[in-house]
mmCIF file of C-alpha atoms in Angstrom:
data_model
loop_
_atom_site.group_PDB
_atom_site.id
_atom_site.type_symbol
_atom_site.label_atom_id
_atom_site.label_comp_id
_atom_site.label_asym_id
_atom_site.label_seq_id
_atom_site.Cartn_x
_atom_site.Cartn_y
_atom_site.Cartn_z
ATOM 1 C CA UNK J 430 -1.279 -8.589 2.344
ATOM 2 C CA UNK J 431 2.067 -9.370 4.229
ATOM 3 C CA UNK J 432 5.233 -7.736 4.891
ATOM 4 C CA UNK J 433 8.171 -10.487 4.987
ATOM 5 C CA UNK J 434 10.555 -9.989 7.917
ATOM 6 C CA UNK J 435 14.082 -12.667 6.970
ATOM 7 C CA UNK J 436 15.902 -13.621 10.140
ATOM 8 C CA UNK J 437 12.639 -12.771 12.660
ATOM 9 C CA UNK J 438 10.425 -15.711 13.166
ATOM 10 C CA UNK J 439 7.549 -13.740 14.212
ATOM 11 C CA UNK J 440 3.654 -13.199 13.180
ATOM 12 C CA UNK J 441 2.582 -9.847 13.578
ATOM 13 C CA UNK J 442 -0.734 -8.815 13.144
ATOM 14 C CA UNK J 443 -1.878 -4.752 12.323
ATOM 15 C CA UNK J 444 -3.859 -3.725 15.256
ATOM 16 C CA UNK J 445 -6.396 -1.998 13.002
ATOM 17 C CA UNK J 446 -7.715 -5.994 12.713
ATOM 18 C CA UNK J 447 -9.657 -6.028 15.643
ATOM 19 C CA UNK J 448 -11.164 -8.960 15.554
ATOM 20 C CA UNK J 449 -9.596 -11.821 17.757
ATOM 21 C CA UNK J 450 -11.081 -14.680 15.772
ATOM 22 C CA UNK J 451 -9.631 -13.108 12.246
ATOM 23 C CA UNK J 452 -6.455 -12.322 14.223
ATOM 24 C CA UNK J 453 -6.543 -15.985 15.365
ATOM 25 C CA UNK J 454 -7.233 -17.372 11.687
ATOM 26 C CA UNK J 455 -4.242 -15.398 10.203
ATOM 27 C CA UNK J 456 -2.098 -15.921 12.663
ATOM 28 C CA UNK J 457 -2.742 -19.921 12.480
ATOM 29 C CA UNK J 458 -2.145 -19.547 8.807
ATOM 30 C CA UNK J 459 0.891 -17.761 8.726
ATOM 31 C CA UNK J 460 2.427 -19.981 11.444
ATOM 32 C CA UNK J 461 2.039 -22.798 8.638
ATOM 33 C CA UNK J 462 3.242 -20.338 5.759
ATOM 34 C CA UNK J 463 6.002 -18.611 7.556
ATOM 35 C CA UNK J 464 8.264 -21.965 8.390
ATOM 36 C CA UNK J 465 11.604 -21.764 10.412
ATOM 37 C CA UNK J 466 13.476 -18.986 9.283
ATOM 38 C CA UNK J 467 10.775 -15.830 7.546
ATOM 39 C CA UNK J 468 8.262 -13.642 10.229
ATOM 40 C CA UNK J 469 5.713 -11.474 8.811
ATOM 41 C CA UNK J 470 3.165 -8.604 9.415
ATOM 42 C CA UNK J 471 0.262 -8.887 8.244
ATOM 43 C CA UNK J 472 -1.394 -5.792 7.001
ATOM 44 C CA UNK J 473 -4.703 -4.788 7.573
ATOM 45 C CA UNK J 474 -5.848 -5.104 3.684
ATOM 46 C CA UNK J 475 -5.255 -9.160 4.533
ATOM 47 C CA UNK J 476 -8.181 -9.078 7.252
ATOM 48 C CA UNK J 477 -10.288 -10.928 4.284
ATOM 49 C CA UNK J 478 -7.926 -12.619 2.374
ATOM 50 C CA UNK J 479 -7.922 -16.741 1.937
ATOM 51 C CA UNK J 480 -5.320 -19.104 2.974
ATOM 52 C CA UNK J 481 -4.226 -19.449 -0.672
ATOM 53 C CA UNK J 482 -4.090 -15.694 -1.496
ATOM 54 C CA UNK J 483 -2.250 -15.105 1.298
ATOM 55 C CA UNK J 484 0.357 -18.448 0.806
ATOM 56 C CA UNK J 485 0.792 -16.500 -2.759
ATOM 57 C CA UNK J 486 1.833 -13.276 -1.469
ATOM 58 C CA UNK J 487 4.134 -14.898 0.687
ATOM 59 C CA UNK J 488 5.436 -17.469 -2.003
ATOM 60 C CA UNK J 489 5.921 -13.908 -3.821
ATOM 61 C CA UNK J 490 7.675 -12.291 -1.024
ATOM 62 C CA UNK J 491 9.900 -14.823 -0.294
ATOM 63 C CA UNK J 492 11.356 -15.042 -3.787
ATOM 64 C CA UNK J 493 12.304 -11.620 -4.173
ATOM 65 C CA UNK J 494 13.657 -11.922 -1.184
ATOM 66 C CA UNK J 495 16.033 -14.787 -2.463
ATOM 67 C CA UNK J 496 16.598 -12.570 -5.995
ATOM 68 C CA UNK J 497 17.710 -9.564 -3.625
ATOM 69 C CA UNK J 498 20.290 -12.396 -1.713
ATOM 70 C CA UNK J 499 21.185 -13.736 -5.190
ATOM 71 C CA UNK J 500 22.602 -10.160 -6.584
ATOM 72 C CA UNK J 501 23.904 -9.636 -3.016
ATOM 73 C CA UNK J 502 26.479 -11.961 -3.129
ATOM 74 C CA UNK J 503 27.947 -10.410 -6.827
ATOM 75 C CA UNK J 504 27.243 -6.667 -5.688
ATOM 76 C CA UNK J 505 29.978 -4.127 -5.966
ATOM 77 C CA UNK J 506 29.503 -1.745 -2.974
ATOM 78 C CA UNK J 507 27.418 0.923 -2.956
ATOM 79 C CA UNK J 508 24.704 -1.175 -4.986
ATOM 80 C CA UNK J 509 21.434 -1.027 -5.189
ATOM 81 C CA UNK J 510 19.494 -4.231 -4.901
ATOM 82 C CA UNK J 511 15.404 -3.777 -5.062
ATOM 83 C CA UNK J 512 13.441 -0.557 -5.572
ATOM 84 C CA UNK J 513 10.068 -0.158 -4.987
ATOM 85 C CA UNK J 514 7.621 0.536 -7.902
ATOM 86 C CA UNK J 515 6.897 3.582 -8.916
ATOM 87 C CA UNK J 516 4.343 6.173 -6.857
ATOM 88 C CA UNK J 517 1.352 4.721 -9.115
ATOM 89 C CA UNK J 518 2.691 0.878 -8.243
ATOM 90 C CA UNK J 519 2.899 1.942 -4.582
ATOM 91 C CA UNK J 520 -0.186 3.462 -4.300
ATOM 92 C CA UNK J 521 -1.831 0.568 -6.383
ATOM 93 C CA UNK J 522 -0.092 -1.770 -4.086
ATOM 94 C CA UNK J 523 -1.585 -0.114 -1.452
ATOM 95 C CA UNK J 524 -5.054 0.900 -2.541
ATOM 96 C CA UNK J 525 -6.461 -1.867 -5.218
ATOM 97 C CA UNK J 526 -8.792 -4.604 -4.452
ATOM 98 C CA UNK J 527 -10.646 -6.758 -6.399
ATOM 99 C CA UNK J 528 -13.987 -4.474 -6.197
ATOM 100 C CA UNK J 529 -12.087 -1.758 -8.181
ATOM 101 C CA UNK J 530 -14.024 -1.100 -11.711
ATOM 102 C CA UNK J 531 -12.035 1.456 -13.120
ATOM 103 C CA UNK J 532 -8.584 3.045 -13.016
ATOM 104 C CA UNK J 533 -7.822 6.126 -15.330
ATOM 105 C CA UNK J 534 -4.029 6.946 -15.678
ATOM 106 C CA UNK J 535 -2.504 9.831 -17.866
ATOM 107 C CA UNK J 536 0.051 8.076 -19.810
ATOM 108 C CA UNK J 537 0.455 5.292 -22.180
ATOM 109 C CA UNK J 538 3.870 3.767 -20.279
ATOM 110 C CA UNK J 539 1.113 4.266 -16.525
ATOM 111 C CA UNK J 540 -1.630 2.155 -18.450
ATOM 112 C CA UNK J 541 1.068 -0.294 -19.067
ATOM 113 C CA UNK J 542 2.607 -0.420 -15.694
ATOM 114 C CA UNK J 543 -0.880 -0.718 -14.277
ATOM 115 C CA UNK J 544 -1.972 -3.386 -15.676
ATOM 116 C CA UNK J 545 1.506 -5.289 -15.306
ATOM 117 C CA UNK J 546 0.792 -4.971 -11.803
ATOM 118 C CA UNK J 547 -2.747 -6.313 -11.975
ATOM 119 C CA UNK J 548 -1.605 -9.151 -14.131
ATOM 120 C CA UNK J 549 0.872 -10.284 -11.425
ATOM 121 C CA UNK J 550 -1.772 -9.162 -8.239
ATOM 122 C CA UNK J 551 -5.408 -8.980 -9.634
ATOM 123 C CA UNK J 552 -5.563 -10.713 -13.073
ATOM 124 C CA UNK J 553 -9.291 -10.237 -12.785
ATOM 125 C CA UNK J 554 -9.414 -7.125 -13.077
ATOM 126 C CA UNK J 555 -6.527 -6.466 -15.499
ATOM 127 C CA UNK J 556 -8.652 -4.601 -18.009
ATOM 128 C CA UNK J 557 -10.267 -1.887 -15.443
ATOM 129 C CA UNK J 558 -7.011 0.398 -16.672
ATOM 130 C CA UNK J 559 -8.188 3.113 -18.919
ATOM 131 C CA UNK J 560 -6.056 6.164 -20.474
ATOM 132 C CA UNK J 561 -7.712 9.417 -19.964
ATOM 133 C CA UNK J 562 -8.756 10.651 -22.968
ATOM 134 C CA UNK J 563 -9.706 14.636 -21.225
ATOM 135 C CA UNK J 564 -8.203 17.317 -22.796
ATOM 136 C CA UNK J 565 -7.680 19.180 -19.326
ATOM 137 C CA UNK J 566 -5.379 17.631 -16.899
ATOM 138 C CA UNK J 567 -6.479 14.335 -14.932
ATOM 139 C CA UNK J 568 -5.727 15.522 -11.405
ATOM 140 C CA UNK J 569 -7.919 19.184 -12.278
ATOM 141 C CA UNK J 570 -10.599 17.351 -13.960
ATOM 142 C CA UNK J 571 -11.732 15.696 -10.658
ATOM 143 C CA UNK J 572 -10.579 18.156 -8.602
ATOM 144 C CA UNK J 573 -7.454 16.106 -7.328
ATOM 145 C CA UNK J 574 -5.363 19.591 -7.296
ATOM 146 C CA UNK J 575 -8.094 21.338 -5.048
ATOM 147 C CA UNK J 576 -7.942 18.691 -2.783
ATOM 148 C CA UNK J 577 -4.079 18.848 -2.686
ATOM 149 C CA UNK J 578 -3.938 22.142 -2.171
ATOM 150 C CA UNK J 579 -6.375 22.550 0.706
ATOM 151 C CA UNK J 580 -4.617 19.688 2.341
ATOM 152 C CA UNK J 581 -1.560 21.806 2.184
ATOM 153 C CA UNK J 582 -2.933 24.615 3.925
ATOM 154 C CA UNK J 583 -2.043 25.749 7.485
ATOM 155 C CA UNK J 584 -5.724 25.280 8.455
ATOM 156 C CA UNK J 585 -7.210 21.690 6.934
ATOM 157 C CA UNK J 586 -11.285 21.558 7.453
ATOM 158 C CA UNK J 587 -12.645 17.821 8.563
ATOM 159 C CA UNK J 588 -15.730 16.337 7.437
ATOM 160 C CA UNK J 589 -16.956 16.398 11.395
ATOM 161 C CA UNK J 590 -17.068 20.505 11.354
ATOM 162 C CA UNK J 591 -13.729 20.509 12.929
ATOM 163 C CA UNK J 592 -10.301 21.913 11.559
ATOM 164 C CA UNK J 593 -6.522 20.471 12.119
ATOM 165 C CA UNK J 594 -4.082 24.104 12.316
ATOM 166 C CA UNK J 595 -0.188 23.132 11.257
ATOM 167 C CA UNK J 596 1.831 25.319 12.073
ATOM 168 C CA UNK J 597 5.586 24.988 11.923
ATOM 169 C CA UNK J 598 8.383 26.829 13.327
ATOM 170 C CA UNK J 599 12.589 26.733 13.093
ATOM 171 C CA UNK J 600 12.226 24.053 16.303
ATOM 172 C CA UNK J 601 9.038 22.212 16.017
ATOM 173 C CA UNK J 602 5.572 21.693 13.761
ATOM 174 C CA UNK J 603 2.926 21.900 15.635
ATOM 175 C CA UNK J 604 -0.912 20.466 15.196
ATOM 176 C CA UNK J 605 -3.917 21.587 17.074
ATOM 177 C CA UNK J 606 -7.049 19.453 16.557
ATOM 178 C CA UNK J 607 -9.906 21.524 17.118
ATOM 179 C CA UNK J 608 -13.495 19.296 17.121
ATOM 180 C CA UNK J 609 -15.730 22.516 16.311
ATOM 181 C CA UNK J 610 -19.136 20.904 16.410
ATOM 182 C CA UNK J 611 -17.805 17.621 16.760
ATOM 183 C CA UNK J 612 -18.804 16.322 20.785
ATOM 184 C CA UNK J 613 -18.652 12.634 19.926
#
């Protein structure tokens, strides 16, 4: 839900929440979570969250941010100090909500990571990981690759009728947004 910013006592609010009197809630709410010293943005996915889910996430935040100080200060230089999850943690991170009923993953070690992270973010819906079990690949079976590969095509079709043409040259990339039947 939030993104902690140390050193910049600030509330910022996505603009994709519209709504002045949700903007107004989270903002009073984060004023009394954020104290003297922490800012944060708050992301669009936190438009519905409570009070306490989002005083968790910041709880959360907050001490990884003190584990990243902690190996800091013993850190021979160059060092890393926090990576991010992997692409399916990201994009889990990103993407799941409690409304999710099922999550298919390829791998044994991606149903485990999965539902690490929805023990930690979602514990109720922990079990909606499942292993596919196809014997074609995951991405093909629901036509993940056709999608991928149409989205990597100079000329991407829109659901409105209209197209988006990429086209990239040694100085620039260019995009040309054509609304076809689209007049709305």
């Amino acid at each position: 839900f939030l993104v902690l910013t140390p050193f910049r006592h600030r509330i910022a609010i996505s603009r994709r929440i519209e709504d002045e009197a949700v903007r107004a809630r989270l903002s009073k709410c984060l004023e009394e979570i954020a104290g003297d010293e922490n800012g944060f943005i708050v992301r669009t996915a936190a438009a519905e969250a409570s009070p306490e889910d989002l005083a968790a996430d910041a709880r959360d935040l907050c001490a990884r941010w003190q584990e990243i100080n902690a190996q800091r200060a013993g850190a021979i230089v160059p060092a890393c100090l926090y990576r991010e999850g992997t692409g399916l943690t990201r994009a889990l991170r990103d993407r799941a909500h409690g409304g999710l009923n099922r999550v298919i993953v390829e791998t044994p070690v991606a149903v485990n990571e999965a539902r690490a992270f929805f023990a930690t973010y979602l514990p109720e819906i922990e079990n909606c990981v499942e292993l596919w079990d196809g014997t074609e690949p995951l991405f093909e079976a629901f036509g993940i690759e056709d999608d991928i590969a149409d989205a990597l095509e100079a000329e991407v079709a829109l659901p409105c009728g209209g197209t988006i043409m990429i086209e990239q040259t040694h100085a620039c990339a260019t995009l040309d947004v054509n609304s076809g039947r689209n007049t709305g």
